[in-house]
Short mmCIF file of C-alpha atoms in Angstrom, two decimals:
data_model
loop_
_atom_site.label_atom_id
_atom_site.label_comp_id
_atom_site.label_asym_id
_atom_site.label_seq_id
_atom_site.Cartn_x
_atom_site.Cartn_y
_atom_site.Cartn_z
CA MET F 296 102.67 116.22 222.44
CA LYS F 297 98.97 116.99 222.70
CA ARG F 298 97.70 119.61 220.28
CA ASP F 299 94.99 122.11 221.14
CA SER F 300 92.30 120.45 219.00
CA GLU F 301 89.65 122.98 219.93
CA LEU F 302 91.77 125.83 218.60
CA SER F 303 92.63 123.88 215.46
CA ASP F 304 88.97 123.11 214.78
CA THR F 305 87.98 126.74 215.29
CA LEU F 306 90.60 127.98 212.86
CA ALA F 307 89.71 125.37 210.26
CA GLN F 308 86.08 126.49 210.20
CA ALA F 309 86.74 129.73 208.33
CA ALA F 310 84.66 129.06 205.23
CA GLY F 311 86.13 129.93 201.85
CA ALA F 312 89.46 131.06 203.27
CA GLU F 313 92.87 130.40 201.80
CA GLN F 314 95.00 128.16 203.99
CA GLU F 315 98.59 128.66 205.06
CA MET F 316 100.70 125.77 206.33
CA TRP F 317 103.03 126.92 209.14
CA LEU F 318 105.94 125.28 210.89
CA LEU F 319 105.47 126.15 214.54
CA GLY F 320 108.24 126.34 217.10
CA GLN F 321 110.64 128.29 214.90
CA ALA F 322 111.73 131.64 216.30
CA PRO F 323 110.69 134.35 216.34
CA LEU F 324 107.29 133.71 217.88
CA ARG F 325 106.44 137.36 217.21
CA LYS F 326 106.58 136.74 213.45
CA TYR F 327 103.92 134.04 213.76
CA LEU F 328 101.61 136.16 215.90
CA ASP F 329 102.01 139.16 213.61
CA PHE F 330 101.15 136.98 210.61
CA VAL F 331 97.95 135.77 212.28
CA ASP F 332 97.00 139.37 213.10
CA GLU F 333 97.79 140.80 209.69
CA VAL F 334 96.79 138.04 207.27
CA GLY F 335 94.80 135.48 209.24
CA CYS F 336 91.02 135.38 209.07
CA LYS F 337 89.48 137.42 211.84
CA ASN F 338 87.95 135.13 214.44
CA PRO F 339 87.04 136.51 217.87
CA THR F 340 86.99 133.01 219.41
CA VAL F 341 90.71 132.47 218.83
CA ASN F 342 92.88 133.83 221.64
CA ARG F 343 96.56 134.65 221.48
CA ALA F 344 97.36 132.60 224.58
CA ALA F 345 96.25 129.44 222.76
CA LEU F 346 98.39 130.36 219.74
CA VAL F 347 101.41 130.88 221.99
CA ARG F 348 100.77 127.57 223.75
CA GLU F 349 100.69 125.63 220.47
CA TRP F 350 103.85 127.32 219.24
CA SER F 351 105.65 126.58 222.53
CA GLU F 352 104.61 122.92 222.42
CA ALA F 353 106.08 122.65 218.93
CA ALA F 354 109.32 124.26 220.16
CA LEU F 355 109.53 121.57 222.86
CA TRP F 356 109.00 118.90 220.22
CA TYR F 357 111.93 120.33 218.24
CA GLU F 358 114.05 119.98 221.38
CA GLU F 359 113.04 116.33 221.60
CA LEU F 360 113.83 115.82 217.90
CA ALA F 361 117.30 117.17 218.55
CA GLN F 362 117.80 114.21 220.91
CA ARG F 363 116.13 111.67 218.61
CA GLU F 364 117.60 112.79 215.27
CA PRO F 365 120.95 114.49 215.88
CA GLY F 366 122.89 115.08 212.67
CA ILE F 367 120.02 113.96 210.44
CA ALA F 368 120.55 116.97 208.15
CA ASP F 369 124.06 115.68 207.44
CA GLN F 370 122.65 112.50 205.88
CA LEU F 371 121.14 114.07 202.76
CA ASP F 372 121.54 112.01 199.60
CA CYS F 373 122.65 113.89 196.47
CA ARG F 374 122.75 112.16 193.07
CA PRO F 375 123.65 113.05 189.46
CA LEU F 376 120.88 114.03 187.06
CA ASP F 377 119.24 111.33 184.98
CA PRO F 378 121.08 111.29 181.60
CA VAL F 379 117.75 111.54 179.80
CA VAL F 380 117.36 115.17 180.95
CA ALA F 381 120.81 116.26 179.70
CA PRO F 382 119.40 118.37 176.81
CA LEU F 383 117.04 120.13 179.22
CA ALA F 384 119.89 120.78 181.65
CA GLU F 385 122.03 122.28 178.88
CA ALA F 386 119.20 124.65 177.95
CA VAL F 387 118.81 125.79 181.55
CA LEU F 388 122.55 126.35 182.00
CA ALA F 389 122.64 128.48 178.83
CA SER F 390 119.62 130.63 179.73
CA SER F 391 120.03 134.21 180.92
CA ARG F 392 117.79 133.42 183.88
CA PHE F 393 120.46 130.97 185.06
CA THR F 394 123.63 132.86 184.11
CA ARG F 395 122.45 136.15 185.63
CA THR F 396 121.11 134.57 188.83
CA PHE F 397 123.83 132.07 189.66
CA ASP F 398 126.96 133.98 188.71
CA HIS F 399 128.71 134.34 192.08
CA LEU F 400 129.62 130.89 193.37
CA PRO F 401 130.42 127.33 192.24
CA THR F 402 127.13 125.91 191.01
CA ARG F 403 125.90 122.54 189.83
CA LEU F 404 122.67 120.73 188.99
CA ALA F 405 121.91 117.64 191.04
CA MET F 406 119.14 115.36 192.26
CA VAL F 407 118.73 116.25 195.93
CA GLU F 408 116.89 114.30 198.60
CA LEU F 409 113.91 116.40 199.59
CA LYS F 410 113.01 115.32 203.12
CA HIS F 411 116.42 116.18 204.62
CA LEU F 412 116.70 119.65 203.09
CA VAL F 413 117.17 122.30 205.78
CA VAL F 414 114.47 124.98 205.58
CA CYS F 415 114.41 128.64 206.59
CA GLN F 416 110.94 129.53 205.26
CA ASN F 417 108.36 128.47 207.81
CA HIS F 418 105.10 128.72 205.87
CA VAL F 419 103.62 127.84 202.45
CA THR F 420 100.17 128.31 200.95
CA ARG F 421 98.19 125.06 201.13
CA SER F 422 96.05 125.71 198.03
CA PHE F 423 99.11 126.49 195.91
CA VAL F 424 100.77 123.24 196.99
CA ASP F 425 97.60 121.34 196.06
CA ASN F 426 97.44 123.04 192.65
CA LEU F 427 101.06 122.12 191.95
CA LYS F 428 100.40 118.49 192.88
CA GLU F 429 97.46 118.37 190.50
CA ARG F 430 99.49 119.98 187.71
CA LEU F 431 102.38 117.52 187.96
CA GLY F 432 100.50 114.36 188.87
CA ALA F 433 101.74 111.24 190.58
CA ASP F 434 104.87 109.35 189.46
CA PRO F 435 106.17 111.98 186.99
CA GLN F 436 108.64 111.03 184.27
CA PRO F 437 112.19 112.46 184.57
CA GLU F 438 111.59 115.11 181.88
CA ALA F 439 108.34 116.31 183.49
CA LEU F 440 109.97 116.41 186.91
CA PHE F 441 112.89 118.44 185.55
CA ARG F 442 110.60 120.99 183.88
CA PHE F 443 108.58 121.24 187.08
CA CYS F 444 111.64 122.05 189.19
CA LEU F 445 113.75 123.94 186.63
CA PRO F 446 111.24 125.31 184.11
CA PRO F 447 112.93 126.19 180.79
CA ASP F 448 110.23 128.71 179.89
CA ASP F 449 108.67 131.55 181.80
CA CYS F 450 105.17 130.77 183.09
CA PRO F 451 104.45 133.88 185.13
CA ALA F 452 101.33 134.45 187.14
CA PRO F 453 98.91 137.06 185.77
CA VAL F 454 99.71 140.69 186.56
CA ARG F 455 97.14 143.45 187.05
CA ILE F 456 98.32 146.96 186.18
CA ARG F 457 96.61 150.14 187.27
CA GLU F 458 97.48 153.76 186.56
CA LEU F 459 97.30 155.73 189.80
CA GLY F 460 98.39 159.03 188.30
CA SER F 461 100.31 160.49 185.39
CA LYS F 462 103.60 159.31 186.92
CA ARG F 463 102.48 156.56 189.29
CA TYR F 464 101.55 152.97 188.54
CA GLU F 465 100.53 149.91 190.52
CA PHE F 466 101.45 146.32 189.60
CA ARG F 467 99.71 143.49 191.44
CA SER F 468 100.18 139.71 191.38
CA ASP F 469 98.98 136.79 193.48
CA SER F 470 102.51 135.36 193.44
CA THR F 471 104.80 136.06 196.39
CA ASP F 472 107.68 135.79 193.92
CA PHE F 473 106.61 139.07 192.27
CA ARG F 474 109.36 141.70 192.49
CA PHE F 475 111.06 144.76 191.03
CA HIS F 476 114.03 143.74 188.88
CA GLU F 477 116.04 146.75 187.80
CA PRO F 478 116.06 149.98 185.78
CA VAL F 479 117.46 149.58 182.28
CA VAL F 480 118.20 152.01 179.43
CA LEU F 481 116.92 150.74 176.08
CA THR F 482 117.88 151.79 172.57
CA PRO F 483 115.24 152.52 169.91
CA GLN F 484 116.11 149.18 168.29
CA GLN F 485 115.12 147.36 171.47
CA LEU F 486 111.61 148.81 171.44
CA SER F 487 108.98 146.73 169.66
CA GLY F 488 105.38 147.64 169.00
CA TYR F 489 105.72 151.19 170.28
CA ALA F 490 104.27 153.89 167.99
CA SER F 491 106.07 157.13 168.87
CA PHE F 492 104.92 160.64 167.94
CA GLY F 493 108.56 161.56 167.27
CA SER F 494 112.04 160.13 166.93
CA VAL F 495 113.11 158.07 169.94
CA ALA F 496 116.55 158.72 171.44
CA ALA F 497 116.33 156.20 174.29
CA ALA F 498 113.89 154.62 176.71
CA LEU F 499 114.14 153.97 180.42
CA GLY F 500 112.52 150.72 181.48
CA LEU F 501 111.61 149.85 185.06
CA VAL F 502 111.51 146.07 184.91
CA ILE F 503 109.04 144.19 187.11
CA GLY F 504 108.60 140.43 187.12
CA TYR F 505 109.62 137.26 188.89
CA SER F 506 112.75 135.37 189.92
CA SER F 507 114.41 132.68 187.82
CA ASN F 508 111.91 130.28 189.41
CA PHE F 509 114.46 127.49 189.67
CA LEU F 510 114.39 125.12 192.63
CA ASN F 511 117.71 125.95 194.29
CA ALA F 512 119.63 125.23 197.46
CA VAL F 513 122.73 126.47 199.26
CA CYS F 514 125.35 123.87 200.22
CA ASP F 515 127.63 124.52 203.18
CA ASP F 516 131.11 123.39 202.13
CA ASP F 517 132.01 122.52 205.73
CA SER F 518 129.01 120.50 206.94
CA GLY F 519 127.72 119.40 203.54
CA ARG F 520 124.17 120.37 204.50
CA LEU F 521 121.80 121.70 201.87
CA LEU F 522 119.42 124.53 202.70
CA LEU F 523 116.45 125.10 200.41
CA ASN F 524 116.68 128.66 199.12
CA ASN F 525 113.80 128.84 196.61
CA GLY F 526 110.98 126.55 195.51
CA TYR F 527 109.29 125.71 198.80
CA HIS F 528 105.82 125.15 197.38
CA ARG F 529 107.11 122.78 194.70
CA ALA F 530 109.30 120.93 197.19
CA CYS F 531 106.35 120.41 199.55
CA ALA F 532 104.16 119.28 196.64
CA LEU F 533 106.77 116.75 195.53
CA LEU F 534 107.21 115.38 199.03
CA GLU F 535 103.46 114.88 199.37
CA LEU F 536 103.39 113.11 195.98
CA GLY F 537 105.98 110.65 197.25
CA VAL F 538 108.87 111.99 195.16
CA THR F 539 112.10 111.47 197.10
CA HIS F 540 114.66 113.32 194.92
CA ALA F 541 114.29 116.38 192.71
CA PRO F 542 116.46 118.32 190.22
CA CYS F 543 117.91 121.36 191.94
CA VAL F 544 120.45 124.12 191.42
CA VAL F 545 123.08 123.80 194.17
CA GLN F 546 125.37 126.69 195.10
CA THR F 547 128.30 125.91 197.40
CA VAL F 548 129.46 128.46 199.97
CA SER F 549 132.78 128.25 201.81
CA SER F 550 132.58 131.37 203.99
CA ARG F 551 130.11 133.65 205.70
CA ASP F 552 130.86 136.39 203.19
CA GLU F 553 129.86 134.06 200.37
CA LEU F 554 126.72 133.08 202.26
CA ASP F 555 125.76 136.76 202.46
CA LEU F 556 125.72 136.88 198.66
CA VAL F 557 123.11 134.19 198.09
CA ALA F 558 121.22 133.33 201.29
CA LYS F 559 118.20 134.99 202.82
CA PRO F 560 118.92 137.38 205.72
CA ILE F 561 117.52 134.97 208.32
CA VAL F 562 120.17 132.43 207.24
CA ALA F 563 123.03 134.87 206.77
CA ASN F 564 122.42 136.31 210.24
CA ASP F 565 122.49 132.93 211.99
CA PRO F 566 124.29 130.37 209.80
CA GLY F 567 125.32 128.26 212.78
CA TYR F 568 121.71 127.35 213.53
CA PHE F 569 120.93 126.11 210.04
CA PHE F 570 124.27 124.47 209.18
CA ASN F 571 125.56 123.27 212.56
CA ALA F 572 122.63 122.71 214.94
CA PRO F 573 122.01 119.02 215.76
CA ARG F 574 118.46 119.15 214.39
CA PRO F 575 117.52 122.20 212.29
CA PRO F 576 114.07 122.48 210.70
CA LEU F 577 113.73 120.16 207.69
CA LEU F 578 111.36 120.01 204.75
CA LYS F 579 109.83 116.80 206.11
CA ASP F 580 108.63 118.77 209.14
CA PHE F 581 105.83 120.23 207.00
CA ALA F 582 104.29 116.73 207.15
CA ASP F 583 104.60 116.39 210.94
CA PRO F 584 101.24 117.13 212.64
CA LYS F 585 103.10 118.04 215.83
CA LEU F 586 104.89 120.86 214.01
CA ARG F 587 102.55 121.82 211.18
CA LYS F 588 99.65 124.20 211.63
CA ILE F 589 96.96 124.94 209.04
CA LEU F 590 95.81 128.55 209.28
CA PRO F 591 92.95 130.14 207.35
CA ILE F 592 94.10 133.41 205.83
CA ARG F 593 92.65 136.25 203.83
CA LYS F 594 93.61 136.29 200.17
CA VAL F 595 96.35 138.85 199.61
CA SER F 596 98.38 140.01 196.63
CA ARG F 597 101.91 141.28 196.18
CA VAL F 598 101.79 144.96 195.17
CA ILE F 599 104.61 146.95 193.59
CA GLU F 600 104.03 150.66 193.21
CA VAL F 601 106.26 152.63 190.84
CA SER F 602 106.50 156.39 190.48
CA PHE F 603 108.94 158.52 188.53
CA GLU F 604 110.00 162.14 188.14
CA VAL F 605 111.03 164.01 184.99
CA ARG F 606 113.12 167.20 185.09
CA ASP F 607 113.69 169.20 181.91
CA TYR F 608 116.16 172.14 182.07
CA MET F 609 119.11 173.80 180.36
CA ALA F 610 122.68 173.22 181.62
CA GLU F 611 126.20 173.91 180.44
CA ASP F 612 127.56 171.06 178.35
CA GLN F 613 130.03 169.04 180.43
CA PHE F 614 131.18 166.88 177.54
CA THR F 615 134.10 167.92 175.35
CA GLY F 616 134.90 166.63 171.94
CA GLY F 617 138.28 165.25 170.99
#
């Protein structure tokens, strides 16, 4: 398949831009075009017809791959963890980040083959992948690889906090993993470092942070395929470093209802495509120049805005003693 080299060269010339690595040919096309419009670097010489043509050529290549590599996603190799990382695995399994995240379905830790993982996320940030490769280095030892994939400690990205009003706050992070967790009622004993002007009865916390940050995959009990659920940047970095297998949390689903609990909506809405199609998109496709597209993008941040309301009034006591 011949790529539109002129378009690729034009896009690559955006000086100082972040770069996003896209898998073309994966529906919906509209999502790709909207991304270019909303996040891509503005370039009047790039036309939408050329973008559509490249995407369509990649879709045709996927059709050819379905003939060349039918059932390749069924050939994924899954191995036990290296015994040397057993203490690290025990610590992960005992952590609240693990027990609160993976509490719905049968779950195990395993060494999964990276290149044959089915993927549902069709883009990653090129600079982040490069930074991860530099951080880990080539030929990592089993312990370093385990900590890279299943970090025992939180290493969150920096967060910028801004007060927008007396009851409105903005939280901003460069990480796409940034999210609102939950509201939680705290007792006075759970507050540390807070100097109150009076006795504290309780505190309401609105928790903002990140996910468990564990490389994890969903295993279809019927086909045996593994779909990468979280950890795309690390998986791409490992593949580029020549690492073939990586420690991963594997959740097994045996029904569509169970899939709804743990998978992303794009997977839950069309499980047949990812778990039964002859040739679904695979992690190794990010290395295929016929499918991969490098796009310059504007630097963006994930923003979470929180506001609250306080009402103070008298009401008849609804509680009775006994």
